[in-house]
């Protein structure tokens, strides 16, 4: 409640503050004094007797105000209106937000209501009653300011208050929890003798100060007594009122005590008459239930006692899953139902040791199974060996979180792969008499001594064995994966069921806790081979029956469960094992791996299949490299290498279908051998082509029917080598020309073989697509070699020395040009064929064909230019002697027409009509140029004179002879260009 008198500026510390003074909550009834200020010192060195300095001095012990955000003295308008700023534009807010930032009127918020006096009406009505009570209290306990100074003595009261303040300052020392006079600092604060003792001994002033201290302490005692008496006088009325209320309260308590005694007597009578008998009946019923529980507990102990013999029996039949389930359930019963039983104190540790032993047995059994499964014969046996045993082992290993069992299978798999190759080589060498195994001990040397057909049969046998090996591994891994996936699905289903039935399970447990608990205690392995978890499920299904019937039934079943009967029934089949495995999956025990671990195992199973494929390929690579060590694979014929490539590709394709992943090791080894084969293949054909060119006499060759059929098959889109036909009586005779799409090509024998050679390249690419890029590069090199070598022999006249030709005739040149045109015709076909065998990212290598085509066309153009140059030199030689005189036609023109007829006769049958016409047009242009130059030298002009007439006769003779040649009838010679234009 607020005080009416003025409050002190010194902050008021709360109760338990740092000054150690306990301040009672202010009561409105008695008058309250002003807040006490702390004094700086009790006895200054030079006391002046002035009270004003003591009262108004700063506080030494009270807490001062802490700085807060509200203590800031600078606000936003003050910051914006800083007079020290020269221009408002340099201000941050004005510069950033515009000149109208400070002057803009802020619109009132629509979300804040307008506050009026009516809004404080409810509060004023509520506080009116409290205010009246406060005013009434002020009349009862008047304030210090309201007391009459004449009655109390105003000056005396002020002095008393001042003395009391000084006393309280000293009094707080005595209230400290660590107050001790033996502490020098505390002693000096209570009795500050240091102010009165000087180095020179006692003086009169010290004696006066000590007396003053004694008087002050006595004065303080008087002040406290007066203050206590005043407080008692102010509260006397309330004290006597409390005393009268205490007597009335004692009277009422006495009446209440008498009523309680009467009620107790009546309650004792009711208890004696109505409650003791029923309670005794309930007590007997509870005792009976406890006895039943004890009996069931003893039967459960008897059943648990048979756990170890039963586990031994299950292990003797390799029922690892059943043994682990029995151990786990028994441990659970020991921890929950039989915890603290002294006789079973060692059973838990024994079961743990037994479980570790089972773990070792399962690992050893799985290792033996893997060895026997992968080492058995690959033929005439089922793919999966003892499927039920494998499932039991895998589930048991998962049950125990032995997730590294796949590493065991992987190690056995690698050893088995090595044994497969060894066995295949041994079986093949036995049937080869030429190899003496006593002399040649190493299998790699034995494989190199085999002929290619023998070694190829060995390789195919290895491929076949590894395919069967991978099929068996895949089937086994599928069984393992199915078990893991089954466990994973069961865990997920179990988790969903637990989430769905989490609420319902609590209700069922609260409805029948005693029945379910009793059933859980009775669960154990019965004579029918059921596990404890099965007994628990049966107990839940029969929850409606009485506990006594359940205990007797289970007890009889346990008594019948002899070890011999259990062993005979457990070994009867695998259906009970599957049921127990399903039941253990659904039980959702903590021993099972998590979903993350199971997913990792599934991935490891798939990776193991990939590893099996890689191991198989690696062993096949060993066989391949052992044979290729002496370079025998490089010396294979094209057909043999194609057979090898097809066999390897077939095996790789089959393994990829089995494993589902592309393997590169065997393909890489084949690619390495293919590169060597391609190198030898190319060098052989390049050498062969060089020999053919060096022996080529550049004469037109007859075209056998075999080559014509080859060209026809190319025209039909078959870029392959046709099968060789046996020679028959109706064999076609060789043709004079090679027909390609209706055009005749006069060719030499080297070009025919070149066509067959590049078809061999295409056939290799068809058989071995992986060498397409390398083969394209080599074929480009071969075509470049043919072009350059033919240019050296024909245009460069190298055939004169190499073959012994007397001269390079126009017929040789025309024949070479036509051969080059035939090759140019097939380059786009070859390019399109290789494009189908390349990957899109490899299309850049096709630009080699563009460069080759350009080189060939340049070569053809050079040959045409050479033919024109031959006639040009003839024209220059003959026309330089030309004279315009009778008889006509002149001998010069007759010689020119004769030479052009010979040229036409040489090239007419070799070149097509269009090329012949174009060639003779160029030759005619050369002739006109030389004739025009000679006429200009002779001074013959188109003036209609005698010399002009003679020249016209010669020109008419030339035109008639040229147009008389075949395919040149319609050739426009335009002989008028020989005359210079008149100026």
mmCIF file of C-alpha atoms in Angstrom, residues 219-437:
data_model
loop_
_atom_site.group_PDB
_atom_site.id
_atom_site.type_symbol
_atom_site.label_atom_id
_atom_site.label_comp_id
_atom_site.label_asym_id
_atom_site.label_seq_id
_atom_site.Cartn_x
_atom_site.Cartn_y
_atom_site.Cartn_z
ATOM 1 C CA UNK A 219 22.498 6.677 24.780
ATOM 2 C CA UNK A 220 21.770 4.137 22.066
ATOM 3 C CA UNK A 221 20.499 1.690 24.641
ATOM 4 C CA UNK A 222 18.130 4.302 25.947
ATOM 5 C CA UNK A 223 16.955 5.131 22.458
ATOM 6 C CA UNK A 224 16.152 1.488 21.691
ATOM 7 C CA UNK A 225 14.243 1.081 24.936
ATOM 8 C CA UNK A 226 12.251 4.238 24.286
ATOM 9 C CA UNK A 227 11.499 3.146 20.748
ATOM 10 C CA UNK A 228 10.329 -0.270 21.957
ATOM 11 C CA UNK A 229 8.100 1.329 24.572
ATOM 12 C CA UNK A 230 6.617 3.663 21.962
ATOM 13 C CA UNK A 231 5.893 0.795 19.577
ATOM 14 C CA UNK A 232 4.211 -1.189 22.374
ATOM 15 C CA UNK A 233 2.083 1.818 23.295
ATOM 16 C CA UNK A 234 1.025 2.280 19.686
ATOM 17 C CA UNK A 235 0.023 -1.415 19.348
ATOM 18 C CA UNK A 236 -1.468 -2.032 22.788
ATOM 19 C CA UNK A 237 -5.047 -2.079 21.533
ATOM 20 C CA UNK A 238 -4.270 -4.699 18.900
ATOM 21 C CA UNK A 239 -2.343 -6.733 21.509
ATOM 22 C CA UNK A 240 -5.248 -6.885 23.940
ATOM 23 C CA UNK A 241 -7.636 -7.701 21.098
ATOM 24 C CA UNK A 242 -5.429 -10.651 20.119
ATOM 25 C CA UNK A 243 -5.377 -11.895 23.706
ATOM 26 C CA UNK A 244 -9.176 -11.880 23.906
ATOM 27 C CA UNK A 245 -9.382 -13.702 20.570
ATOM 28 C CA UNK A 246 -6.990 -16.336 21.923
ATOM 29 C CA UNK A 247 -9.315 -17.170 24.864
ATOM 30 C CA UNK A 248 -12.297 -17.526 22.544
ATOM 31 C CA UNK A 249 -10.264 -19.801 20.235
ATOM 32 C CA UNK A 250 -9.328 -22.052 23.166
ATOM 33 C CA UNK A 251 -12.981 -22.468 24.066
ATOM 34 C CA UNK A 252 -13.909 -23.502 20.590
ATOM 35 C CA UNK A 253 -11.006 -25.976 20.413
ATOM 36 C CA UNK A 254 -12.246 -27.638 23.604
ATOM 37 C CA UNK A 255 -15.707 -28.083 22.114
ATOM 38 C CA UNK A 256 -14.200 -29.512 18.953
ATOM 39 C CA UNK A 257 -12.123 -31.995 20.979
ATOM 40 C CA UNK A 258 -15.196 -33.310 22.705
ATOM 41 C CA UNK A 259 -17.037 -33.743 19.354
ATOM 42 C CA UNK A 260 -14.056 -35.629 17.931
ATOM 43 C CA UNK A 261 -13.962 -38.007 20.927
ATOM 44 C CA UNK A 262 -17.647 -38.840 20.432
ATOM 45 C CA UNK A 263 -17.077 -39.466 16.694
ATOM 46 C CA UNK A 264 -14.142 -41.761 17.400
ATOM 47 C CA UNK A 265 -16.183 -43.864 19.722
ATOM 48 C CA UNK A 266 -18.910 -44.317 17.143
ATOM 49 C CA UNK A 267 -16.340 -45.167 14.411
ATOM 50 C CA UNK A 268 -14.724 -47.829 16.637
ATOM 51 C CA UNK A 269 -18.104 -49.419 17.174
ATOM 52 C CA UNK A 270 -18.815 -49.479 13.440
ATOM 53 C CA UNK A 271 -15.391 -51.021 12.765
ATOM 54 C CA UNK A 272 -15.972 -53.721 15.370
ATOM 55 C CA UNK A 273 -19.428 -54.597 14.080
ATOM 56 C CA UNK A 274 -19.194 -54.125 10.278
ATOM 57 C CA UNK A 275 -15.533 -54.085 9.027
ATOM 58 C CA UNK A 276 -13.383 -56.631 10.818
ATOM 59 C CA UNK A 277 -15.120 -59.663 9.328
ATOM 60 C CA UNK A 278 -15.012 -58.555 5.633
ATOM 61 C CA UNK A 279 -11.446 -57.376 6.030
ATOM 62 C CA UNK A 280 -10.465 -60.766 7.385
ATOM 63 C CA UNK A 281 -12.081 -62.382 4.313
ATOM 64 C CA UNK A 282 -10.169 -60.083 1.976
ATOM 65 C CA UNK A 283 -6.988 -60.839 3.866
ATOM 66 C CA UNK A 284 -7.498 -64.563 3.399
ATOM 67 C CA UNK A 285 -8.205 -64.094 -0.334
ATOM 68 C CA UNK A 286 -5.033 -62.070 -0.753
ATOM 69 C CA UNK A 287 -3.043 -64.712 1.083
ATOM 70 C CA UNK A 288 -4.471 -67.372 -1.233
ATOM 71 C CA UNK A 289 -3.539 -65.302 -4.309
ATOM 72 C CA UNK A 290 -0.032 -64.892 -2.977
ATOM 73 C CA UNK A 291 0.240 -68.633 -2.474
ATOM 74 C CA UNK A 292 -0.945 -69.232 -6.043
ATOM 75 C CA UNK A 293 1.650 -66.758 -7.333
ATOM 76 C CA UNK A 294 4.336 -68.481 -5.274
ATOM 77 C CA UNK A 295 3.298 -71.834 -6.686
ATOM 78 C CA UNK A 296 3.425 -70.501 -10.224
ATOM 79 C CA UNK A 297 6.793 -68.918 -9.511
ATOM 80 C CA UNK A 298 8.160 -72.243 -8.321
ATOM 81 C CA UNK A 299 6.848 -74.000 -11.418
ATOM 82 C CA UNK A 300 8.466 -71.287 -13.567
ATOM 83 C CA UNK A 301 11.741 -71.817 -11.731
ATOM 84 C CA UNK A 302 11.489 -75.546 -12.375
ATOM 85 C CA UNK A 303 10.925 -74.857 -16.056
ATOM 86 C CA UNK A 304 13.846 -72.390 -16.280
ATOM 87 C CA UNK A 305 16.038 -74.954 -14.597
ATOM 88 C CA UNK A 306 15.692 -77.114 -17.730
ATOM 89 C CA UNK A 307 16.962 -74.351 -20.083
ATOM 90 C CA UNK A 308 20.570 -75.485 -20.388
ATOM 91 C CA UNK A 309 19.837 -79.141 -21.245
ATOM 92 C CA UNK A 310 17.281 -78.019 -23.813
ATOM 93 C CA UNK A 311 19.761 -75.585 -25.388
ATOM 94 C CA UNK A 312 22.299 -78.397 -25.664
ATOM 95 C CA UNK A 313 19.715 -80.551 -27.371
ATOM 96 C CA UNK A 314 18.873 -77.773 -29.864
ATOM 97 C CA UNK A 315 22.543 -77.200 -30.619
ATOM 98 C CA UNK A 316 23.042 -80.899 -31.302
ATOM 99 C CA UNK A 317 20.469 -80.563 -34.111
ATOM 100 C CA UNK A 318 21.963 -77.215 -35.358
ATOM 101 C CA UNK A 319 18.841 -75.334 -34.290
ATOM 102 C CA UNK A 320 20.782 -72.147 -33.551
ATOM 103 C CA UNK A 321 17.785 -69.868 -33.902
ATOM 104 C CA UNK A 322 15.699 -71.888 -31.475
ATOM 105 C CA UNK A 323 18.561 -72.032 -28.970
ATOM 106 C CA UNK A 324 19.117 -68.277 -29.187
ATOM 107 C CA UNK A 325 15.414 -67.609 -28.779
ATOM 108 C CA UNK A 326 15.259 -69.868 -25.751
ATOM 109 C CA UNK A 327 18.316 -68.191 -24.201
ATOM 110 C CA UNK A 328 16.956 -64.707 -24.854
ATOM 111 C CA UNK A 329 13.538 -65.507 -23.449
ATOM 112 C CA UNK A 330 15.053 -67.213 -20.392
ATOM 113 C CA UNK A 331 17.273 -64.190 -19.746
ATOM 114 C CA UNK A 332 14.250 -61.950 -20.027
ATOM 115 C CA UNK A 333 12.351 -64.107 -17.520
ATOM 116 C CA UNK A 334 15.355 -64.049 -15.167
ATOM 117 C CA UNK A 335 15.551 -60.272 -15.344
ATOM 118 C CA UNK A 336 11.837 -59.601 -14.994
ATOM 119 C CA UNK A 337 10.084 -62.455 -13.197
ATOM 120 C CA UNK A 338 12.887 -64.252 -11.347
ATOM 121 C CA UNK A 339 15.112 -61.337 -10.482
ATOM 122 C CA UNK A 340 16.890 -61.747 -7.160
ATOM 123 C CA UNK A 341 16.500 -65.567 -6.962
ATOM 124 C CA UNK A 342 19.650 -66.726 -5.226
ATOM 125 C CA UNK A 343 19.692 -70.162 -6.850
ATOM 126 C CA UNK A 344 19.762 -68.575 -10.328
ATOM 127 C CA UNK A 345 22.476 -66.021 -9.591
ATOM 128 C CA UNK A 346 24.951 -67.746 -11.953
ATOM 129 C CA UNK A 347 22.467 -68.774 -14.643
ATOM 130 C CA UNK A 348 22.534 -65.405 -16.420
ATOM 131 C CA UNK A 349 26.309 -65.437 -16.869
ATOM 132 C CA UNK A 350 26.169 -69.078 -17.959
ATOM 133 C CA UNK A 351 23.578 -68.227 -20.592
ATOM 134 C CA UNK A 352 25.737 -65.333 -21.810
ATOM 135 C CA UNK A 353 28.725 -67.641 -22.189
ATOM 136 C CA UNK A 354 26.523 -70.144 -23.958
ATOM 137 C CA UNK A 355 25.308 -67.415 -26.294
ATOM 138 C CA UNK A 356 28.897 -66.462 -27.137
ATOM 139 C CA UNK A 357 29.624 -70.111 -27.846
ATOM 140 C CA UNK A 358 26.630 -70.240 -30.183
ATOM 141 C CA UNK A 359 27.949 -67.153 -31.977
ATOM 142 C CA UNK A 360 31.264 -68.892 -32.634
ATOM 143 C CA UNK A 361 29.501 -72.067 -33.708
ATOM 144 C CA UNK A 362 27.302 -70.149 -36.161
ATOM 145 C CA UNK A 363 30.299 -68.347 -37.672
ATOM 146 C CA UNK A 364 32.202 -71.608 -38.056
ATOM 147 C CA UNK A 365 29.142 -73.350 -39.462
ATOM 148 C CA UNK A 366 28.578 -70.546 -41.981
ATOM 149 C CA UNK A 367 32.242 -70.713 -43.007
ATOM 150 C CA UNK A 368 31.946 -74.474 -43.512
ATOM 151 C CA UNK A 369 28.722 -73.997 -45.444
ATOM 152 C CA UNK A 370 30.299 -71.369 -47.699
ATOM 153 C CA UNK A 371 33.303 -73.590 -48.369
ATOM 154 C CA UNK A 372 31.190 -76.647 -49.156
ATOM 155 C CA UNK A 373 28.770 -74.637 -51.291
ATOM 156 C CA UNK A 374 31.435 -72.936 -53.418
ATOM 157 C CA UNK A 375 33.788 -75.923 -53.653
ATOM 158 C CA UNK A 376 31.300 -78.515 -54.873
ATOM 159 C CA UNK A 377 30.948 -79.514 -58.508
ATOM 160 C CA UNK A 378 29.346 -76.910 -60.729
ATOM 161 C CA UNK A 379 27.353 -79.439 -62.720
ATOM 162 C CA UNK A 380 24.581 -81.874 -61.877
ATOM 163 C CA UNK A 381 23.869 -80.311 -58.468
ATOM 164 C CA UNK A 382 21.205 -77.872 -57.243
ATOM 165 C CA UNK A 383 22.148 -74.228 -57.246
ATOM 166 C CA UNK A 384 21.403 -73.704 -53.535
ATOM 167 C CA UNK A 385 22.860 -76.169 -51.069
ATOM 168 C CA UNK A 386 20.660 -76.881 -48.003
ATOM 169 C CA UNK A 387 18.415 -73.861 -48.315
ATOM 170 C CA UNK A 388 16.844 -74.346 -44.866
ATOM 171 C CA UNK A 389 20.236 -74.541 -43.208
ATOM 172 C CA UNK A 390 21.344 -71.342 -44.957
ATOM 173 C CA UNK A 391 18.198 -69.498 -43.891
ATOM 174 C CA UNK A 392 18.644 -70.665 -40.303
ATOM 175 C CA UNK A 393 22.294 -69.568 -40.249
ATOM 176 C CA UNK A 394 21.596 -66.176 -41.809
ATOM 177 C CA UNK A 395 18.737 -65.454 -39.457
ATOM 178 C CA UNK A 396 20.790 -66.560 -36.477
ATOM 179 C CA UNK A 397 23.679 -64.313 -37.498
ATOM 180 C CA UNK A 398 21.293 -61.401 -37.977
ATOM 181 C CA UNK A 399 19.702 -62.232 -34.647
ATOM 182 C CA UNK A 400 23.108 -61.817 -32.985
ATOM 183 C CA UNK A 401 24.086 -58.826 -35.134
ATOM 184 C CA UNK A 402 26.970 -60.709 -36.727
ATOM 185 C CA UNK A 403 26.661 -58.568 -39.826
ATOM 186 C CA UNK A 404 30.164 -59.320 -41.133
ATOM 187 C CA UNK A 405 29.319 -62.858 -42.230
ATOM 188 C CA UNK A 406 29.354 -61.711 -45.875
ATOM 189 C CA UNK A 407 33.112 -61.163 -45.571
ATOM 190 C CA UNK A 408 33.512 -64.879 -44.874
ATOM 191 C CA UNK A 409 31.519 -65.698 -47.996
ATOM 192 C CA UNK A 410 33.602 -63.224 -50.006
ATOM 193 C CA UNK A 411 36.893 -64.843 -48.936
ATOM 194 C CA UNK A 412 35.606 -68.306 -49.797
ATOM 195 C CA UNK A 413 34.378 -66.984 -53.123
ATOM 196 C CA UNK A 414 37.832 -65.690 -54.094
ATOM 197 C CA UNK A 415 39.455 -69.008 -53.210
ATOM 198 C CA UNK A 416 36.805 -70.906 -55.173
ATOM 199 C CA UNK A 417 37.370 -68.693 -58.242
ATOM 200 C CA UNK A 418 41.081 -69.504 -58.190
ATOM 201 C CA UNK A 419 40.302 -73.194 -57.836
ATOM 202 C CA UNK A 420 37.965 -73.073 -60.861
ATOM 203 C CA UNK A 421 40.721 -71.825 -63.165
ATOM 204 C CA UNK A 422 43.194 -74.339 -61.773
ATOM 205 C CA UNK A 423 40.745 -77.210 -62.251
ATOM 206 C CA UNK A 424 39.886 -76.179 -65.812
ATOM 207 C CA UNK A 425 43.542 -75.945 -66.824
ATOM 208 C CA UNK A 426 44.289 -79.291 -65.221
ATOM 209 C CA UNK A 427 41.380 -80.976 -67.009
ATOM 210 C CA UNK A 428 42.467 -79.520 -70.360
ATOM 211 C CA UNK A 429 46.139 -80.432 -69.997
ATOM 212 C CA UNK A 430 45.277 -84.034 -69.184
ATOM 213 C CA UNK A 431 43.883 -84.551 -72.702
ATOM 214 C CA UNK A 432 46.895 -82.943 -74.453
ATOM 215 C CA UNK A 433 49.699 -85.427 -74.990
ATOM 216 C CA UNK A 434 52.200 -82.818 -76.213
ATOM 217 C CA UNK A 435 52.389 -81.186 -72.761
ATOM 218 C CA UNK A 436 54.350 -83.000 -70.107
ATOM 219 C CA UNK A 437 53.113 -81.816 -66.739
#
